[in-house]
Amino acid sequence: MYLQKAKDARRVYATVIRTKTNTDGYKSQGITYPNDEMQNQLMSDIYTEAGINPADVSYVEAHGTGTKVGDKVEVSAIEKLFCKDRKTPLLIGSVKSNMGHSEPASGLCSIAKVLIAMEAGVIPGNLNFKKPNPDIPALKEGRIRVVDKATPWNGGLVGINSFGSGGTNAHIILRSNPKPKPSLLLNIAESLPKLVVVSGRTKEAVQALLDKAQEYCNDDEFLSLLRIIHNNDIFRDVRGYEIININGTREVSEIMSSKERRPVWFIFSGMGTQWAGMGRQLFGIETFQRSLQRCADALAPHGIDLMNIIMNATDETFENVLNSFVTITSMQVAFVDILTSIGISPDGIIGHSIGELGCAYADGAFTLEQTVLAAYSRGKAIMDSKLEPGVMAAVGLSWKEIRKMCPPDIVPACHNAADSITIS
């Protein structure tokens, strides 16, 4: 059972409204005999302190040991508090009918049952319940109803009892989390590749985690939890990853643990990386789509329909250098925004050609609008210059070697690296 402050919680199953305990004290019948007055006082006090009307409680998970005296006393205490001014029967149940009495852990088992019921929207039925105990009027007369079959449920306020054999009584009030799981933004999001990275003490543990990620591949909340947990420096020796929705990508390996943090670099490419259809599958990511729309809005006054280029481009579309420049730069801007949104910032950045604009955006020198308009201006300058058509080629030789080899009408144009030269 994991408790967090609401402001820190990544996944909320329910909110603990209040907890309280008391004890029966001396009983002439013996230490194990229950006391309905003390049980009722406990529940009455906790709901008064919490400012909650017991009539608003939708379900009570009873201690419910199935004993002749215990059930009668507990239901009597529940009826006195919860059935006043109630318009419909109070639903009750006990997980002990499903799994037996787990003794010291029985309270936790009751909470687990309620949390699962909240998550699934169904209260599981009490097993082997055939008819109400005639010695318990509230059951016989219908003011309280035992859930005897799986029952659809919208959640709400729940009270949970747990009693000790020595006379200790405990009660907890839970409120179900009304927030639904985040739905996929677009149908296309179901097929988006998702990188899952985990670690464990054994290869079997890592395989099990990756199997679970596959099982819940469309539950972005669950995958986010995995990422948050395994993003920490836990230094386990076995690590693995898989790209969900791409077959054959799983790898699990044993490594030497190291506390040395490896640097993260953003590398921005130049011309030649554009292709018809790039970015379309990523429109299921809200941040990506929003960034591209901002780029499109900045370009629209200049007669460039960026969204149309991205969604309907063909190979011929990118024969226009202006289209290539604005789409490459817009994609790089959107990727920076995605990485920033999940807390990834670079230790270094490097860019080539038009990719230098991506660098300017990544380090905050340019705004989004300035970045994409700089790409537009560069493309327009080339288009307006009406240069004589020519060709370029990338050659894997040194600058010195290329200069010796080039005829008069071919020149080394870009010194990209020690063994990478662009000729024109």
XYZ file of C-alpha atoms in Angstrom:
424
model
C 0.000 0.000 0.000
C 1.537 3.274 -1.105
C 0.461 6.599 0.391
C 1.464 9.960 -1.071
C 0.442 13.539 -0.633
C -2.092 14.398 -3.319
C 0.204 17.036 -4.845
C 2.960 14.433 -5.347
C 0.835 11.493 -6.491
C 1.352 10.233 -10.035
C -1.549 7.815 -9.946
C -4.479 8.216 -7.560
C -6.771 5.274 -6.820
C -8.514 6.911 -3.871
C -8.150 9.679 -1.318
C -7.907 8.919 2.396
C -10.428 11.266 3.993
C -9.889 10.222 7.598
C -8.849 7.303 9.802
C -9.620 6.606 13.433
C -9.314 3.864 16.036
C -10.700 3.149 19.485
C -10.861 0.201 21.880
C -13.706 -1.605 23.601
C -12.109 -1.643 27.044
C -13.334 -4.094 29.674
C -16.083 -6.533 28.633
C -17.730 -8.947 31.010
C -18.280 -11.432 28.174
C -14.524 -11.693 27.550
C -11.786 -9.871 25.629
C -12.768 -11.263 22.202
C -16.450 -10.323 22.472
C -17.369 -7.358 20.186
C -18.985 -4.161 21.449
C -21.506 -2.516 19.114
C -21.620 0.695 21.170
C -17.877 1.293 20.802
C -17.980 0.371 17.115
C -20.837 2.799 16.560
C -19.101 5.520 18.592
C -15.952 5.124 16.474
C -17.852 5.478 13.221
C -20.021 8.297 14.504
C -16.976 10.247 15.691
C -15.001 9.851 12.473
C -17.833 11.033 10.206
C -18.558 13.988 12.486
C -14.875 14.968 12.479
C -14.680 14.586 8.698
C -17.850 16.622 8.170
C -19.427 13.844 6.121
C -23.070 12.768 6.214
C -23.057 8.951 6.625
C -26.042 8.835 4.250
C -23.645 9.890 1.472
C -21.548 6.736 1.885
C -22.257 4.398 -1.032
C -20.665 1.212 0.314
C -19.278 -0.200 3.569
C -16.621 -2.898 3.532
C -17.361 -4.697 6.778
C -14.977 -6.631 9.012
C -17.430 -9.460 8.350
C -15.847 -12.539 9.886
C -19.017 -14.590 9.451
C -19.356 -15.355 13.178
C -22.738 -15.557 14.863
C -22.024 -12.751 17.345
C -19.535 -10.648 15.349
C -21.711 -10.071 12.280
C -24.808 -9.252 14.325
C -22.971 -6.711 16.484
C -21.179 -5.064 13.522
C -24.281 -4.772 11.328
C -26.190 -3.307 14.284
C -23.518 -0.626 14.719
C -23.495 0.095 10.964
C -27.301 0.352 10.808
C -27.514 2.862 13.650
C -25.228 5.281 11.837
C -25.584 4.730 8.086
C -29.255 3.861 7.641
C -30.730 7.001 9.174
C -32.434 9.100 6.453
C -31.120 6.722 3.759
C -33.453 6.356 0.779
C -31.912 3.197 -0.677
C -30.409 0.093 0.967
C -26.807 0.419 2.125
C -24.502 -1.929 0.233
C -22.063 -3.929 2.351
C -19.645 -6.789 1.801
C -16.529 -8.443 3.175
C -13.482 -9.720 1.316
C -13.167 -12.536 3.869
C -15.835 -14.472 1.972
C -13.538 -14.449 -1.052
C -10.170 -15.188 0.544
C -10.628 -16.069 4.187
C -9.379 -14.182 7.243
C -5.849 -12.867 6.732
C -5.787 -11.828 10.403
C -3.202 -8.991 10.921
C -3.361 -8.123 7.186
C -7.152 -8.277 6.892
C -7.582 -4.492 6.958
C -5.136 -4.042 4.095
C -6.936 -6.765 2.115
C -10.230 -4.921 2.583
C -8.660 -1.682 1.332
C -7.150 -3.512 -1.665
C -10.548 -4.960 -2.564
C -12.182 -1.526 -2.426
C -9.436 0.072 -4.539
C -9.781 -2.617 -7.198
C -13.555 -2.141 -7.154
C -13.076 1.598 -7.628
C -10.671 1.005 -10.517
C -12.872 -1.603 -12.219
C -16.219 0.063 -11.482
C -17.551 -3.242 -10.104
C -17.986 -4.469 -6.515
C -17.197 -8.210 -6.382
C -19.888 -10.402 -4.885
C -19.684 -12.053 -1.466
C -19.315 -15.784 -1.978
C -21.785 -18.317 -0.544
C -24.320 -15.708 0.575
C -27.730 -17.319 0.083
C -30.157 -15.568 2.413
C -30.037 -12.883 5.154
C -29.441 -13.932 8.731
C -32.902 -13.827 10.383
C -31.282 -12.612 13.612
C -30.072 -9.414 11.890
C -33.171 -7.228 11.243
C -31.401 -4.691 8.998
C -30.537 -7.470 6.539
C -33.858 -9.244 6.805
C -35.876 -6.037 6.324
C -33.711 -4.719 3.467
C -32.181 -1.580 5.007
C -28.768 -3.128 4.379
C -28.024 -5.371 1.390
C -25.092 -7.745 1.041
C -23.500 -7.531 -2.417
C -23.859 -11.174 -3.494
C -22.900 -10.803 -7.157
C -20.614 -8.577 -9.213
C -22.367 -5.212 -9.115
C -21.612 -2.186 -11.354
C -20.610 0.757 -9.218
C -19.776 4.407 -9.788
C -17.606 4.714 -6.684
C -17.947 7.543 -4.206
C -17.450 7.527 -0.439
C -16.603 4.206 1.207
C -16.264 3.203 4.848
C -14.020 0.271 5.805
C -14.090 -1.543 9.149
C -11.305 -3.635 10.637
C -11.485 -5.017 14.156
C -8.916 -6.767 16.321
C -9.724 -9.815 18.421
C -8.639 -7.961 21.546
C -11.178 -5.145 21.158
C -9.358 -2.656 18.915
C -11.614 -1.058 16.303
C -10.446 0.828 13.188
C -12.308 2.679 10.466
C -11.115 4.467 7.332
C -13.044 6.694 4.927
C -11.975 6.610 1.274
C -13.198 8.673 -1.646
C -12.739 7.183 -5.105
C -10.729 9.155 -7.618
C -13.272 10.791 -9.951
C -10.649 11.520 -12.598
C -10.934 9.073 -15.510
C -7.854 7.595 -17.076
C -6.512 9.939 -19.758
C -7.893 8.875 -23.116
C -5.828 8.670 -26.258
C -5.820 11.988 -28.089
C -6.372 10.463 -31.507
C -6.902 6.937 -32.808
C -3.479 7.202 -34.393
C -1.955 7.346 -30.898
C -2.665 3.628 -30.440
C -0.087 2.775 -33.086
C 2.572 5.266 -31.993
C 5.919 3.633 -31.145
C 6.595 3.981 -27.406
C 10.009 3.378 -25.875
C 9.915 1.481 -22.571
C 13.153 1.236 -20.569
C 13.326 -0.781 -17.331
C 15.848 -2.419 -15.031
C 15.860 -5.220 -12.488
C 17.997 -7.564 -10.425
C 17.447 -10.488 -12.816
C 16.720 -10.978 -16.501
C 13.434 -12.627 -15.554
C 12.368 -9.505 -13.644
C 13.135 -7.273 -16.628
C 11.298 -9.612 -19.008
C 8.270 -9.565 -16.689
C 8.224 -5.750 -16.630
C 8.452 -5.549 -20.414
C 5.687 -8.154 -20.740
C 3.521 -6.010 -18.466
C 4.276 -2.951 -20.616
C 3.130 -4.895 -23.675
C -0.048 -5.962 -21.859
C -0.877 -2.334 -21.037
C 0.599 -0.807 -24.187
C -2.316 1.624 -24.611
C -2.362 2.698 -20.947
C -0.210 5.826 -21.144
C -0.651 6.402 -17.411
C 0.908 3.006 -16.613
C 3.753 3.488 -19.099
C 4.415 6.914 -17.593
C 4.720 5.321 -14.150
C 7.303 2.861 -15.468
C 9.282 5.700 -16.987
C 9.233 7.764 -13.802
C 10.356 4.846 -11.641
C 13.114 3.581 -13.925
C 14.317 7.043 -14.825
C 15.821 7.251 -11.339
C 19.388 6.190 -10.566
C 18.592 2.758 -9.139
C 21.726 1.105 -10.623
C 20.453 -2.408 -11.200
C 22.685 -4.699 -13.198
C 20.109 -5.998 -15.693
C 18.499 -3.538 -18.062
C 16.189 -3.853 -21.003
C 14.142 -1.887 -23.445
C 11.447 -2.380 -26.044
C 9.742 -0.133 -28.561
C 6.052 -0.898 -28.186
C 4.244 -1.451 -31.533
C 7.479 -2.374 -33.355
C 8.142 -6.108 -33.381
C 11.529 -7.554 -32.530
C 12.948 -4.552 -30.684
C 13.249 -6.047 -27.199
C 16.749 -6.265 -25.775
C 17.766 -7.362 -22.278
C 21.386 -7.313 -21.160
C 23.551 -7.408 -18.054
C 25.812 -4.401 -17.585
C 28.355 -3.121 -15.137
C 26.674 -0.539 -12.914
C 28.126 2.925 -13.155
C 27.183 6.090 -11.340
C 28.667 8.196 -14.096
C 25.951 10.090 -15.900
C 26.273 10.011 -19.669
C 25.680 13.359 -21.422
C 22.649 14.040 -23.608
C 23.214 15.823 -26.919
C 20.677 17.239 -29.370
C 21.918 16.856 -32.952
C 20.102 18.795 -35.687
C 20.479 17.678 -39.276
C 20.468 19.799 -42.403
C 19.047 19.418 -45.898
C 18.463 15.940 -47.217
C 16.656 14.535 -44.191
C 13.196 15.527 -45.421
C 10.834 12.874 -46.804
C 7.205 12.710 -47.828
C 5.083 11.687 -44.849
C 7.523 12.692 -42.114
C 5.811 13.622 -38.869
C 2.349 12.361 -39.791
C 2.347 9.500 -37.297
C 3.379 11.847 -34.489
C 0.236 13.960 -34.722
C -1.206 11.766 -31.973
C 1.157 13.529 -29.552
C -0.553 16.724 -28.409
C 2.688 18.644 -27.803
C 3.963 17.800 -31.288
C 0.724 18.808 -32.965
C 0.488 22.041 -30.979
C 4.060 23.064 -31.860
C 3.538 22.438 -35.564
C 0.311 24.428 -35.486
C 2.200 27.387 -33.998
C 4.791 27.065 -36.774
C 1.979 26.941 -39.327
C 0.390 30.062 -37.854
C 3.711 31.949 -38.147
C 4.126 30.905 -41.794
C 0.528 31.449 -42.926
C 0.882 35.242 -43.549
C 3.679 34.399 -46.000
C 1.522 32.080 -48.079
C 2.961 28.815 -46.703
C 0.442 26.117 -45.723
C 2.692 24.021 -43.475
C 0.014 21.530 -42.395
C -0.926 20.811 -45.992
C 2.733 20.249 -46.883
C 3.199 17.805 -43.995
C -0.026 15.861 -44.506
C -0.057 15.735 -48.325
C 3.580 16.013 -49.396
C 4.997 13.917 -52.219
C 8.625 13.568 -53.280
C 8.033 16.383 -55.771
C 6.907 18.686 -52.937
C 10.458 18.803 -51.594
C 12.021 19.717 -54.897
C 11.057 23.195 -53.713
C 13.865 24.119 -51.295
C 11.575 26.475 -49.379
C 9.241 23.587 -48.505
C 12.199 21.515 -47.324
C 13.598 24.262 -45.104
C 10.353 25.115 -43.301
C 9.313 21.486 -42.726
C 12.727 20.332 -41.444
C 12.923 23.286 -39.066
C 9.325 22.894 -37.882
C 9.942 19.209 -37.127
C 13.045 20.055 -35.125
C 11.173 22.697 -33.144
C 8.396 20.198 -32.347
C 10.913 17.532 -31.263
C 12.608 19.996 -28.913
C 9.212 20.822 -27.403
C 8.391 17.137 -26.877
C 11.725 16.399 -25.193
C 11.419 19.501 -23.020
C 7.903 18.511 -21.970
C 9.149 15.184 -20.563
C 12.072 16.776 -18.739
C 14.908 16.008 -21.157
C 17.328 18.888 -21.622
C 20.618 18.684 -23.531
C 24.115 18.906 -22.130
C 25.205 20.013 -25.595
C 23.736 20.871 -28.992
C 25.145 20.738 -32.488
C 23.590 21.444 -35.851
C 24.523 21.343 -39.505
C 23.312 23.801 -42.140
C 19.603 24.520 -41.567
C 19.969 22.468 -38.356
C 21.786 25.438 -36.828
C 18.353 27.059 -36.518
C 17.238 24.062 -34.436
C 20.209 24.794 -32.161
C 19.148 28.409 -31.842
C 15.698 27.294 -30.714
C 16.999 24.592 -28.355
C 19.234 26.999 -26.432
C 16.625 29.752 -26.296
C 18.371 32.195 -28.647
C 15.353 32.164 -31.026
C 11.661 31.932 -30.281
C 9.574 29.378 -32.175
C 8.334 32.056 -34.557
C 11.819 33.468 -35.152
C 13.201 30.001 -35.840
C 10.666 28.971 -38.459
C 10.648 32.420 -40.116
C 14.448 32.334 -40.361
C 14.114 29.033 -42.222
C 11.505 30.602 -44.480
C 13.698 33.643 -45.166
C 16.696 31.488 -46.041
C 14.623 29.398 -48.436
C 13.025 32.448 -50.011
C 16.433 34.096 -50.498
C 17.637 31.034 -52.412
C 14.438 30.929 -54.497
C 14.571 34.679 -55.267
C 18.255 34.588 -56.278
C 17.371 32.495 -59.319
C 20.736 30.763 -59.232
C 21.778 28.657 -62.160
C 20.671 25.062 -61.492
C 23.413 22.751 -60.306
C 24.059 19.645 -58.250
C 25.910 18.720 -55.058
C 27.457 15.545 -53.764
C 28.843 14.419 -50.405
C 32.258 12.756 -50.703
C 34.089 10.825 -47.981
C 37.548 12.317 -48.567
C 39.630 15.067 -47.007
C 39.582 18.691 -48.167
C 43.132 18.393 -49.485
C 42.370 15.248 -51.476
C 39.221 16.748 -52.994
C 40.971 19.939 -54.106
C 43.520 17.902 -56.026
C 40.848 15.818 -57.752
C 38.215 18.422 -58.712
C 38.178 19.715 -62.340
C 37.774 23.500 -62.895
C 33.951 23.422 -63.037
C 33.567 21.498 -59.739
C 34.589 23.064 -56.425
C 34.708 21.925 -52.767
C 31.781 23.799 -51.216
C 31.475 22.618 -47.597
C 34.128 21.290 -45.244
C 31.785 19.156 -43.131
C 34.369 17.027 -41.336
C 37.903 15.722 -41.718
C 36.673 13.104 -44.187
C 33.375 14.594 -45.373
C 33.295 17.246 -48.092
C 30.404 18.592 -50.141
C 31.303 19.367 -53.750
C 29.267 21.572 -56.052
